[in-house]
Amino acid sequence: MSRRALVVLGEALRREPRRLVGVVCWSVAEAAPAFVIGHAIARAIEDGFAAGRPWTGLGWLAVLGGAWLVAAAGARQVILAVAAIVEPFRDRLLTRVVGGALRRAESSGRLPGGGSGGEREHAAVARSTLQVELARDAFAAVITVVRTFVFTVASVILGISTLFPEALVLVLPPFVAGLLLFLVSLPVLARRQREFIVADERTLETVTAMVGGLRDIVACGAEERVGATAGRQVTRQADAGRVLARVTAVRTLALAAGGRLPVVAVLAGTPWLIRHGAGPGVIIGMLAYITQSLTPALHGLVEGLGVSGVRLMVSLDRILQPEDPVEDGPRGRPTGTGAVVARGGGDAHVELRDVTFAYGPHAEPVIAGLDLVVPAGDHLAVVGPSGIGKSTLAALITGMLVPDEGEVLVGGVRADRLDPAERVLIPQEAYVFRGTLLDNLTYLAPDAPDRAVAAAVEAVGMRDLLRRVGGYSGEIDPGALSAGERQLIALTRSYLAAAHPGHAHLAILDEATCHLDPAAEARAELAFARGAGTLIVIAHRISSAVRARRVLLMDGTRVLLGTHEELIGAAPLYADLVGHWGPPDRDHHAREFVR
């Protein structure tokens, strides 16, 4: 546990001195059976039942029962006192979390829950609140197990000392040895368990992100690469599990030494105890002290610190971790998991020849008899009502789908056989992985120089997001980003890859800017349009069509290709989309491609 976490825990205890005194006092009452049990059993046997005085024996057992009643009352008060300590601790942690979020929002001009950037802060606050609840519960558990252990052990030692002090030489050495073994192994155990918890979380995140990006993975032919990334994470988790298992074996050994060896020592030393005056009742009382009090207390300490202690450490470290400063430029390239888009390269000339496609042998074709040529370097916008087949067209061009009839060629190669590195596809749901921002941006171009990364950030308009996440070395949590922020990262990553010297490329934006505001969308699209490659935009705003050189209109009965101005006059649907109504103008030169 970090020094900062220890300071916070110390402050939590010092702030409630009266409650701590209450915990101590009621713990004495709760530990009464641990002191009484050996005496009661020994006296009940030797002074009562063995001596022919059953009522005396029953009286001693009644004393033990009374001790349990006192312990029950004490346990109730201890729970209340512990709650009075941990609840203010929880409130202070929550204040810290929310205050930090508000300060970050103020410095970045965002409010939690408001706008795309605010969604990120809201998600971060929600996750930190969960960590606060875990820390509260773990803190209460740690206080309880440590308190129980200390008062139980003290009661047992006091009980043995007053019953038959010579027995301490048999009981204490193995118990202390087991306790020391556990305490020595605790830092390693905590570290290994934390590593396993983190590895498990990262595996879950990797698999979840992979499932969410399956479309991208298939489109880009990145199955092997992404599978290898997920496999490496699974292997890391398995390695962490094996190491944790080995360290846990030390904990088992500590329990055996501290909890079982004292019993063996008393049994093996029975002749010695009898020679020193111990009777059968005393020996049975010693065994009761060990099996009913000492061993359960040690077991509770080991399990409590090994589980709740580690949970407390992990939660506090995450809540209290400092924020990374914003950097002005890249400062290195840490290795991370990979994104799922492809490098550009080769001829970006697109041609569809009499293409027909339907989702099933008996379904109506979504695209029927389509002929389309998109020259290299063109900027084409595809528009039309939702569900009309725009994304299907994008999937055919990327090779994700194979036409039922006709063929789709990119650079003269069938799209489904094209090297995935020859195209860039950015879908509506952008794929972003956990790692640094620089990992995300340079995955497709790991050798890109710093100036190229900075130029891509500037061109696409990601400068504000760069500052908000803490610079290029800032850790990215996909779940904490808004949909628009994920789209900006994916757009910048693809732009950087496509901008590599000598890389001609085809970029397809399948509503890849739908979560951006109009100004950010325009800047991103124009950045791609200024490149040397071919740009196809599946548009969700008519402004994307206005910026394009040509527009492809899909209306379910025909497909028209022309400029923005031509389609306004030639297609009522397009005029309706633009906001202009009027009869078709037959003098315009929009070309009809559908049958």
Coordinates of C-alpha atoms in Angstrom, one line a residue:
M1 CA 0.0 0.0 0.0
S2 CA 1.3 3.5 -0.9
R3 CA 2.3 5.9 1.8
R4 CA -0.5 8.2 0.8
A5 CA -3.1 5.4 1.5
L6 CA -1.5 4.7 4.9
V7 CA -1.7 8.4 5.8
V8 CA -5.4 8.5 4.8
L9 CA -6.2 5.4 6.9
G10 CA -4.3 6.8 9.9
E11 CA -6.2 10.1 9.6
A12 CA -9.5 8.1 9.5
L13 CA -8.6 6.4 12.8
R14 CA -7.2 9.6 14.5
R15 CA -10.3 11.6 13.6
E16 CA -12.5 9.3 15.7
P17 CA -10.7 8.8 19.1
R18 CA -13.9 8.4 21.1
R19 CA -15.1 5.7 18.7
L20 CA -11.8 3.9 18.9
V21 CA -12.1 3.9 22.7
G22 CA -15.5 2.4 22.3
V23 CA -14.2 -0.3 20.0
V24 CA -11.5 -1.2 22.5
C25 CA -13.9 -1.4 25.5
W26 CA -16.6 -3.4 23.7
S27 CA -13.9 -5.7 22.2
V28 CA -12.9 -6.6 25.7
A29 CA -16.5 -7.8 26.4
E30 CA -16.6 -9.6 23.0
A31 CA -13.4 -11.4 23.8
A32 CA -14.7 -12.7 27.2
P33 CA -15.3 -16.3 25.9
A34 CA -11.8 -16.5 24.6
F35 CA -10.5 -16.0 28.2
V36 CA -13.2 -18.0 30.0
I37 CA -13.5 -21.1 27.8
G38 CA -10.3 -22.9 28.9
H39 CA -10.9 -22.1 32.6
A40 CA -14.6 -23.1 32.4
I41 CA -13.9 -26.4 30.8
A42 CA -11.0 -27.3 33.0
R43 CA -12.9 -26.4 36.2
A44 CA -16.1 -28.1 35.0
I45 CA -14.2 -31.3 34.5
E46 CA -11.8 -31.4 37.4
D47 CA -13.8 -29.6 40.1
G48 CA -17.2 -30.7 38.9
F49 CA -17.9 -33.8 36.9
A50 CA -14.7 -35.7 37.7
A51 CA -15.0 -34.9 41.4
G52 CA -18.6 -36.1 41.5
R53 CA -20.1 -32.6 41.7
P54 CA -22.2 -32.2 38.6
W55 CA -23.8 -29.0 39.7
T56 CA -20.4 -27.4 40.0
G57 CA -19.6 -28.6 36.5
L58 CA -22.8 -27.2 35.2
G59 CA -22.1 -23.9 37.0
W60 CA -18.8 -23.5 35.2
L61 CA -20.5 -24.2 31.9
A62 CA -23.1 -21.6 32.8
V63 CA -20.3 -19.1 33.3
L64 CA -19.1 -19.9 29.8
G65 CA -22.7 -19.4 28.5
G66 CA -22.9 -16.0 30.3
A67 CA -19.6 -15.0 28.7
W68 CA -21.1 -15.7 25.3
L69 CA -24.1 -13.5 26.1
V70 CA -21.8 -10.7 27.1
A71 CA -19.8 -11.3 23.9
A72 CA -23.0 -11.0 21.8
A73 CA -23.8 -7.6 23.4
G74 CA -20.2 -6.5 22.9
A75 CA -20.3 -7.6 19.2
R76 CA -23.3 -5.5 18.5
Q77 CA -21.7 -2.4 20.0
V78 CA -18.5 -3.1 18.1
I79 CA -20.3 -3.2 14.8
L80 CA -21.9 0.2 15.6
A81 CA -18.6 1.7 16.7
V82 CA -16.8 0.4 13.5
A83 CA -19.6 1.8 11.4
A84 CA -19.2 5.2 13.1
I85 CA -15.5 5.2 12.0
V86 CA -15.8 3.9 8.4
E87 CA -18.8 6.0 7.4
P88 CA -17.0 9.4 7.9
F89 CA -14.0 7.8 6.1
R90 CA -16.3 7.0 3.2
D91 CA -17.8 10.5 3.1
R92 CA -14.3 12.1 3.0
L93 CA -13.3 9.8 0.2
L94 CA -16.4 10.7 -1.8
T95 CA -15.8 14.4 -1.1
R96 CA -12.3 13.9 -2.5
V97 CA -13.5 12.1 -5.6
V98 CA -16.3 14.5 -6.5
G99 CA -14.1 17.6 -5.7
G100 CA -11.4 16.3 -7.9
A101 CA -13.9 15.7 -10.8
L102 CA -15.3 19.3 -10.4
R103 CA -11.8 20.7 -10.4
R104 CA -10.9 18.8 -13.6
A105 CA -14.2 19.9 -15.1
E106 CA -13.5 23.5 -14.2
S107 CA -10.0 23.4 -15.6
S108 CA -11.2 21.8 -18.9
G109 CA -14.5 23.7 -19.2
R110 CA -16.7 20.6 -18.8
L111 CA -19.3 19.7 -16.2
P112 CA -19.8 16.0 -15.2
G113 CA -22.8 14.7 -17.1
G114 CA -22.9 17.6 -19.5
G115 CA -21.8 17.2 -23.0
S116 CA -19.4 14.6 -24.5
G117 CA -16.5 15.6 -22.3
G118 CA -18.8 15.7 -19.2
E119 CA -19.9 12.1 -19.9
R120 CA -16.3 11.1 -19.4
E121 CA -16.1 12.8 -16.1
H122 CA -19.4 11.4 -15.1
A123 CA -18.2 7.8 -15.9
A124 CA -15.0 8.5 -14.0
V125 CA -16.9 9.7 -10.9
A126 CA -19.2 6.6 -11.1
R127 CA -16.2 4.2 -11.2
S128 CA -14.4 6.1 -8.4
T129 CA -17.6 6.0 -6.3
L130 CA -17.7 2.2 -6.7
Q131 CA -14.0 2.1 -5.5
V132 CA -15.0 4.2 -2.5
E133 CA -17.7 1.7 -1.5
L134 CA -15.3 -1.2 -1.9
A135 CA -12.7 0.7 0.2
R136 CA -15.4 1.4 2.9
D137 CA -16.4 -2.2 3.2
A138 CA -12.7 -3.4 3.1
F139 CA -11.7 -0.9 5.8
A140 CA -14.5 -2.1 8.1
A141 CA -13.4 -5.8 7.5
V142 CA -9.8 -5.0 8.2
I143 CA -10.6 -3.2 11.4
T144 CA -12.8 -6.1 12.5
V145 CA -10.4 -8.9 11.8
V146 CA -7.3 -7.1 13.3
R147 CA -9.3 -6.1 16.4
T148 CA -10.7 -9.7 16.8
F149 CA -7.2 -11.2 16.4
V150 CA -5.5 -8.9 18.9
F151 CA -8.1 -9.2 21.7
T152 CA -8.6 -12.9 21.2
V153 CA -4.9 -13.7 21.3
A154 CA -4.4 -11.5 24.4
S155 CA -7.3 -13.2 26.1
V156 CA -6.0 -16.7 25.2
I157 CA -2.5 -15.8 26.5
L158 CA -4.0 -14.4 29.7
G159 CA -6.2 -17.4 30.1
I160 CA -3.4 -20.0 29.7
S161 CA -1.1 -17.9 32.0
T162 CA -3.7 -18.0 34.8
L163 CA -4.7 -21.6 34.1
F164 CA -1.4 -23.4 33.6
P165 CA 1.4 -21.0 32.5
E166 CA 3.9 -23.8 31.7
A167 CA 1.8 -24.7 28.7
L168 CA 2.8 -21.4 27.0
V169 CA 6.1 -22.9 26.0
L170 CA 4.2 -25.5 23.9
V171 CA 1.6 -23.2 22.5
L172 CA 3.4 -19.8 21.7
P173 CA 6.5 -20.9 19.7
P174 CA 4.6 -22.6 16.8
F175 CA 1.8 -19.9 16.9
V176 CA 4.3 -17.1 16.7
A177 CA 6.3 -18.9 13.9
G178 CA 3.1 -19.2 11.8
L179 CA 2.1 -15.6 12.5
L180 CA 5.6 -14.3 11.5
L181 CA 5.6 -16.4 8.4
F182 CA 2.3 -14.9 7.3
L183 CA 3.3 -11.3 8.1
V184 CA 6.6 -11.8 6.2
S185 CA 4.7 -13.2 3.2
L186 CA 1.9 -10.6 3.3
P187 CA 3.5 -7.9 1.2
V188 CA 4.3 -10.4 -1.5
L189 CA 0.9 -11.9 -1.2
A190 CA -0.8 -8.5 -1.5
R191 CA 1.3 -7.5 -4.5
R192 CA 0.6 -10.8 -6.3
Q193 CA -3.0 -10.7 -5.6
R194 CA -3.2 -7.1 -6.8
E195 CA -1.5 -8.1 -10.0
F196 CA -3.9 -11.0 -10.5
I197 CA -6.9 -8.6 -9.9
V198 CA -5.5 -6.1 -12.4
A199 CA -4.7 -8.8 -14.9
D200 CA -8.3 -10.2 -14.6
E201 CA -9.8 -6.8 -15.1
R202 CA -7.6 -6.1 -18.2
T203 CA -8.5 -9.5 -19.7
L204 CA -12.2 -8.6 -19.3
E205 CA -11.6 -5.2 -20.8
T206 CA -9.6 -6.7 -23.7
V207 CA -12.2 -9.3 -24.5
T208 CA -15.1 -6.8 -24.2
A209 CA -13.4 -4.4 -26.5
M210 CA -12.6 -7.1 -28.9
V211 CA -16.2 -8.3 -29.1
G212 CA -17.3 -4.7 -29.6
G213 CA -14.8 -4.3 -32.4
L214 CA -15.5 -7.6 -34.3
R215 CA -16.8 -5.7 -37.3
D216 CA -13.6 -3.7 -37.5
I217 CA -11.5 -6.8 -36.9
V218 CA -13.0 -8.7 -39.8
A219 CA -13.1 -5.7 -42.1
C220 CA -9.4 -5.1 -41.6
G221 CA -8.3 -8.7 -41.6
A222 CA -6.8 -8.2 -38.1
E223 CA -8.1 -11.5 -36.6
E224 CA -4.6 -12.9 -36.0
R225 CA -3.2 -9.7 -34.7
V226 CA -6.1 -9.0 -32.3
G227 CA -6.3 -12.7 -31.3
A228 CA -2.6 -12.6 -30.5
T229 CA -3.1 -9.4 -28.3
A230 CA -6.0 -11.1 -26.4
G231 CA -4.0 -14.3 -26.1
R232 CA -1.1 -12.4 -24.6
Q233 CA -3.4 -10.8 -22.0
V234 CA -4.9 -14.2 -21.1
T235 CA -1.4 -15.6 -20.8
R236 CA -0.4 -12.7 -18.5
Q237 CA -3.5 -13.4 -16.3
A238 CA -2.7 -17.2 -16.2
D239 CA 0.9 -16.4 -15.2
A240 CA -0.3 -14.0 -12.5
G241 CA -2.7 -16.8 -11.2
R242 CA 0.1 -19.4 -11.0
V243 CA 2.4 -17.0 -9.1
L244 CA -0.5 -16.1 -6.7
A245 CA -1.2 -19.8 -6.2
R246 CA 2.5 -20.4 -5.2
V247 CA 2.4 -17.5 -2.7
T248 CA -1.0 -18.6 -1.3
A249 CA 0.7 -21.9 -0.5
V250 CA 2.9 -20.0 2.0
R251 CA -0.3 -18.7 3.6
T252 CA -1.6 -22.3 4.0
L253 CA 1.7 -23.2 5.6
A254 CA 1.4 -20.3 8.0
L255 CA -2.0 -21.4 9.0
A256 CA -0.8 -25.0 9.6
A257 CA 2.1 -23.8 11.7
G258 CA 0.2 -21.3 13.7
G259 CA -3.1 -23.1 14.1
R260 CA -2.4 -26.8 13.9
L261 CA 1.1 -27.2 15.4
P262 CA 0.1 -25.9 18.9
V263 CA -2.5 -28.7 19.1
V264 CA 0.2 -31.3 18.1
A265 CA 2.6 -29.7 20.6
V266 CA 0.0 -30.0 23.5
L267 CA -0.9 -33.5 22.6
A268 CA 2.8 -34.6 22.2
G269 CA 3.7 -32.8 25.5
T270 CA 0.9 -34.3 27.5
P271 CA 3.2 -36.5 29.5
W272 CA 5.4 -33.5 30.3
L273 CA 2.3 -31.4 31.3
I274 CA 1.1 -34.2 33.6
R275 CA 4.5 -34.5 35.3
H276 CA 4.2 -30.8 36.0
G277 CA 0.8 -31.2 37.6
A278 CA -1.7 -30.7 34.8
G279 CA -4.8 -32.8 35.0
P280 CA -7.1 -34.0 32.1
G281 CA -9.3 -31.0 32.5
V282 CA -6.4 -28.6 32.1
I283 CA -5.2 -30.3 29.0
I284 CA -8.7 -30.3 27.5
G285 CA -9.0 -26.6 28.4
M286 CA -5.7 -25.9 26.6
L287 CA -7.0 -27.6 23.5
A288 CA -10.2 -25.6 23.8
Y289 CA -8.1 -22.4 23.9
I290 CA -6.3 -23.4 20.8
T291 CA -9.1 -24.9 18.6
Q292 CA -11.9 -22.6 19.6
S293 CA -10.1 -19.2 20.0
L294 CA -6.5 -19.1 18.8
T295 CA -6.8 -21.0 15.5
P296 CA -10.0 -19.2 14.4
A297 CA -8.5 -15.8 15.2
L298 CA -5.4 -16.6 13.1
H299 CA -7.5 -17.9 10.3
G300 CA -9.6 -14.8 10.3
L301 CA -6.5 -12.6 10.3
V302 CA -5.0 -14.4 7.4
E303 CA -8.2 -14.5 5.3
G304 CA -9.2 -10.9 6.2
L305 CA -5.9 -9.3 5.5
G306 CA -5.2 -11.5 2.5
V307 CA -8.6 -10.5 0.9
S308 CA -10.0 -7.4 2.4
G309 CA -6.6 -5.9 3.0
V310 CA -5.6 -6.3 -0.6
R311 CA -9.0 -4.9 -1.7
L312 CA -8.5 -1.9 0.5
M313 CA -5.0 -1.3 -0.9
V314 CA -6.2 -1.6 -4.5
S315 CA -9.2 0.7 -4.0
L316 CA -7.3 3.4 -2.1
D317 CA -4.4 3.4 -4.6
R318 CA -6.9 3.9 -7.4
I319 CA -8.8 6.6 -5.6
L320 CA -5.7 8.5 -4.5
Q321 CA -3.6 8.1 -7.6
P322 CA -2.3 11.5 -8.9
E323 CA -3.4 12.9 -12.2
D324 CA -1.0 12.8 -15.1
P325 CA 0.2 16.2 -16.3
V326 CA -0.7 17.3 -19.8
E327 CA 2.3 17.0 -22.2
D328 CA 2.9 19.2 -25.2
G329 CA 4.2 16.4 -27.4
P330 CA 5.0 12.7 -27.6
R331 CA 7.7 11.6 -25.2
G332 CA 8.0 7.9 -26.0
R333 CA 6.1 4.9 -27.3
P334 CA 5.1 2.5 -24.6
T335 CA 4.0 -0.8 -26.0
G336 CA 0.2 -1.5 -25.7
T337 CA -2.6 -3.5 -27.1
G338 CA -3.6 -2.8 -30.7
A339 CA -6.3 -0.9 -32.5
V340 CA -8.3 -2.4 -35.2
V341 CA -7.9 -0.3 -38.4
A342 CA -5.7 -0.8 -41.4
R343 CA -2.9 1.0 -43.2
G344 CA -3.4 2.6 -46.6
G345 CA -1.4 1.6 -49.6
G346 CA -1.8 0.8 -53.3
D347 CA -4.2 2.2 -55.8
A348 CA -7.4 3.6 -54.3
H349 CA -9.6 3.3 -57.4
V350 CA -12.9 1.8 -56.5
E351 CA -15.2 0.1 -59.1
L352 CA -18.5 -1.8 -58.6
R353 CA -19.7 -3.8 -61.6
D354 CA -23.4 -4.8 -61.7
V355 CA -23.3 -5.6 -57.9
T356 CA -26.3 -7.2 -56.3
F357 CA -26.5 -8.2 -52.6
A358 CA -29.2 -9.5 -50.3
Y359 CA -29.1 -10.8 -46.7
G360 CA -30.3 -14.3 -47.5
P361 CA -31.4 -16.3 -50.5
H362 CA -35.0 -15.3 -50.2
A363 CA -34.6 -11.7 -49.1
E364 CA -35.1 -8.7 -51.2
P365 CA -31.8 -7.3 -52.5
V366 CA -30.5 -4.3 -50.5
I367 CA -28.4 -3.3 -53.5
A368 CA -29.4 -4.4 -57.0
G369 CA -27.4 -4.1 -60.2
L370 CA -25.2 -1.2 -59.0
D371 CA -22.5 0.1 -61.3
L372 CA -20.2 2.7 -59.6
V373 CA -16.8 4.1 -60.3
V374 CA -15.0 6.2 -57.6
P375 CA -11.7 7.4 -59.1
A376 CA -8.5 7.6 -57.0
G377 CA -8.5 10.8 -55.1
D378 CA -12.3 11.3 -55.2
H379 CA -14.4 12.5 -52.3
L380 CA -17.8 10.8 -52.4
A381 CA -20.6 11.2 -49.9
V382 CA -23.3 8.5 -49.7
V383 CA -26.7 9.7 -48.4
G384 CA -30.1 8.3 -48.0
P385 CA -32.7 7.3 -45.4
S386 CA -31.7 5.1 -42.5
G387 CA -31.7 1.4 -43.4
I388 CA -31.5 1.9 -47.1
G389 CA -28.2 0.1 -47.6
K390 CA -25.4 2.7 -47.1
S391 CA -23.5 0.6 -44.5
T392 CA -24.0 -2.5 -46.7
L393 CA -22.3 -0.6 -49.5
A394 CA -19.4 0.3 -47.2
A395 CA -19.1 -3.4 -46.2
L396 CA -19.0 -4.5 -49.8
I397 CA -16.3 -2.0 -50.7
T398 CA -14.2 -3.0 -47.7
G399 CA -14.6 -6.7 -48.6
M400 CA -16.6 -7.6 -45.4
L401 CA -19.4 -8.7 -47.6
V402 CA -19.2 -10.5 -50.9
P403 CA -21.8 -9.6 -53.6
D404 CA -24.3 -12.2 -54.7
E405 CA -23.7 -11.0 -58.3
G406 CA -21.1 -8.8 -59.9
E407 CA -17.8 -7.8 -58.4
V408 CA -16.3 -5.0 -56.3
L409 CA -12.7 -4.0 -57.2
V410 CA -10.3 -1.8 -55.3
G411 CA -7.2 -1.0 -57.3
G412 CA -8.1 -3.8 -59.7
V413 CA -8.3 -6.4 -56.9
R414 CA -11.4 -8.0 -55.6
A415 CA -12.3 -6.2 -52.4
D416 CA -12.6 -9.5 -50.4
R417 CA -9.1 -10.5 -51.4
L418 CA -7.5 -7.1 -50.9
D419 CA -4.7 -6.8 -48.3
P420 CA -6.5 -5.2 -45.3
A421 CA -3.6 -2.7 -45.2
E422 CA -4.9 -1.2 -48.4
R423 CA -7.9 0.5 -46.8
V424 CA -9.0 2.3 -43.7
L425 CA -12.5 1.8 -42.3
I426 CA -13.8 3.8 -39.4
P427 CA -17.3 2.7 -38.3
Q428 CA -19.8 4.6 -36.2
E429 CA -18.8 2.8 -33.0
A430 CA -15.1 3.6 -32.9
Y431 CA -12.7 1.0 -31.5
V432 CA -10.4 2.4 -28.7
F433 CA -8.3 0.2 -26.5
R434 CA -6.9 0.6 -23.0
G435 CA -3.4 2.0 -23.0
T436 CA -1.8 5.4 -23.4
L437 CA -3.2 7.9 -25.9
L438 CA 0.0 7.5 -27.9
D439 CA -0.5 3.7 -28.1
N440 CA -3.9 4.3 -29.6
L441 CA -2.7 6.9 -32.1
T442 CA 0.4 5.1 -33.3
Y443 CA -0.7 1.5 -33.4
L444 CA -1.0 1.5 -37.2
A445 CA 2.1 3.7 -37.6
P446 CA 4.5 2.8 -34.8
D447 CA 7.4 4.5 -36.4
A448 CA 5.6 7.8 -37.1
P449 CA 7.8 10.7 -35.9
D450 CA 6.6 13.0 -33.2
R451 CA 5.9 15.8 -35.6
A452 CA 3.6 13.5 -37.7
V453 CA 1.6 12.6 -34.6
A454 CA 1.3 16.2 -33.6
A455 CA 0.3 17.2 -37.2
A456 CA -2.4 14.5 -37.2
V457 CA -3.8 15.7 -33.8
E458 CA -3.9 19.2 -35.2
A459 CA -5.4 18.3 -38.5
V460 CA -8.3 16.2 -37.2
G461 CA -9.0 18.6 -34.3
M462 CA -8.0 16.5 -31.3
R463 CA -6.0 19.1 -29.4
D464 CA -8.6 19.7 -26.7
L465 CA -9.0 15.9 -26.1
L466 CA -5.2 15.5 -25.9
R467 CA -5.2 18.0 -23.1
R468 CA -8.1 16.5 -21.2
V469 CA -6.7 13.0 -21.1
G470 CA -3.4 14.1 -19.8
G471 CA -1.2 14.3 -22.9
Y472 CA 0.2 11.6 -25.0
S473 CA 1.1 9.5 -22.0
G474 CA -2.3 9.8 -20.5
E475 CA -4.0 6.4 -19.8
I476 CA -7.1 5.8 -21.9
D477 CA -10.0 3.9 -20.4
P478 CA -12.5 3.3 -23.3
G479 CA -15.4 3.1 -20.9
A480 CA -14.6 6.6 -19.5
L481 CA -14.6 8.3 -22.9
S482 CA -17.7 9.7 -24.7
A483 CA -18.7 8.3 -28.1
G484 CA -17.4 11.5 -29.7
E485 CA -14.0 11.3 -28.0
R486 CA -13.6 7.7 -29.1
Q487 CA -14.4 8.8 -32.7
L488 CA -11.8 11.5 -32.5
I489 CA -9.1 9.1 -31.4
A490 CA -10.0 6.6 -34.2
L491 CA -10.1 9.3 -36.8
T492 CA -6.7 10.7 -35.8
R493 CA -5.2 7.2 -35.7
S494 CA -6.5 6.5 -39.2
Y495 CA -5.4 9.9 -40.5
L496 CA -1.9 9.3 -39.1
A497 CA -1.6 5.9 -40.7
A498 CA -2.9 7.1 -44.1
A499 CA -0.6 10.1 -44.1
H500 CA 2.6 7.9 -44.1
P501 CA 4.9 8.9 -47.0
G502 CA 4.2 6.8 -50.1
H503 CA 0.9 5.3 -48.8
A504 CA -2.0 5.8 -51.2
H505 CA -5.1 4.9 -49.4
L506 CA -8.9 4.4 -49.4
A507 CA -10.7 5.8 -46.4
I508 CA -14.3 4.9 -45.6
L509 CA -16.0 6.8 -42.9
D510 CA -19.2 4.9 -42.0
E511 CA -21.0 7.6 -40.0
A512 CA -17.6 7.8 -38.2
T513 CA -18.3 11.4 -37.2
C514 CA -21.9 11.1 -36.1
H515 CA -21.1 11.8 -32.4
L516 CA -19.1 15.0 -33.2
D517 CA -20.6 18.4 -33.3
P518 CA -20.9 19.9 -36.9
A519 CA -17.7 22.0 -36.6
A520 CA -15.6 19.0 -35.4
E521 CA -17.2 16.8 -38.1
A522 CA -16.3 19.3 -40.8
R523 CA -12.7 19.7 -39.7
A524 CA -12.2 15.9 -39.6
E525 CA -13.7 15.3 -43.0
L526 CA -11.8 18.1 -44.6
A527 CA -8.6 16.7 -43.1
F528 CA -9.2 13.4 -44.8
A529 CA -10.4 15.1 -48.0
R530 CA -7.1 17.1 -48.3
G531 CA -5.1 13.8 -48.3
A532 CA -3.9 12.2 -51.4
G533 CA -6.2 9.2 -51.2
T534 CA -9.9 8.4 -51.9
L535 CA -12.5 9.3 -49.3
I536 CA -16.0 7.8 -49.1
V537 CA -18.2 9.2 -46.4
I538 CA -21.4 7.4 -45.3
A539 CA -23.1 10.6 -44.2
H540 CA -25.6 11.3 -41.5
R541 CA -25.7 15.1 -42.0
I542 CA -26.4 16.8 -45.3
S543 CA -23.4 19.0 -44.6
S544 CA -21.1 16.1 -45.4
A545 CA -22.7 15.9 -48.9
V546 CA -22.2 19.7 -49.4
R547 CA -18.5 19.3 -48.7
A548 CA -18.0 16.3 -51.0
R549 CA -17.0 16.5 -54.7
R550 CA -19.8 14.1 -55.6
V551 CA -22.8 12.6 -53.9
L552 CA -24.4 9.2 -54.2
L553 CA -28.1 9.2 -53.2
M554 CA -29.7 5.9 -52.3
D555 CA -33.5 6.1 -51.9
G556 CA -34.6 2.4 -52.2
T557 CA -35.8 2.5 -55.8
R558 CA -32.8 4.0 -57.6
V559 CA -29.3 5.3 -57.0
L560 CA -28.3 8.7 -58.3
L561 CA -24.8 10.1 -58.6
G562 CA -24.0 13.8 -59.1
T563 CA -22.8 16.9 -57.4
H564 CA -24.7 18.5 -54.6
E565 CA -26.2 21.2 -56.9
E566 CA -27.2 18.6 -59.5
L567 CA -29.0 16.4 -57.0
I568 CA -31.0 19.2 -55.5
G569 CA -32.6 19.7 -58.9
A570 CA -32.8 16.1 -60.0
A571 CA -34.0 14.3 -56.8
P572 CA -36.9 15.4 -54.7
L573 CA -35.7 13.2 -51.8
Y574 CA -32.4 14.9 -51.9
A575 CA -34.0 18.3 -52.1
D576 CA -36.1 17.3 -49.1
L577 CA -33.0 16.3 -47.2
V578 CA -31.4 19.6 -48.0
G579 CA -34.5 21.6 -47.2
H580 CA -35.5 22.5 -50.7
W581 CA -38.7 21.2 -52.3
G582 CA -39.3 21.4 -56.1
P583 CA -39.9 19.2 -59.2
P584 CA -37.0 17.2 -60.7
D585 CA -34.9 19.2 -63.1
R586 CA -34.4 17.0 -66.1
D587 CA -31.7 19.3 -67.4
H588 CA -29.3 18.4 -64.6
H589 CA -26.8 15.7 -65.2
A590 CA -27.2 13.4 -62.2
R591 CA -26.7 9.8 -63.4
E592 CA -29.1 7.1 -62.5
F593 CA -27.4 3.8 -61.7
V594 CA -30.2 1.6 -60.6
R595 CA -32.2 -0.8 -62.3

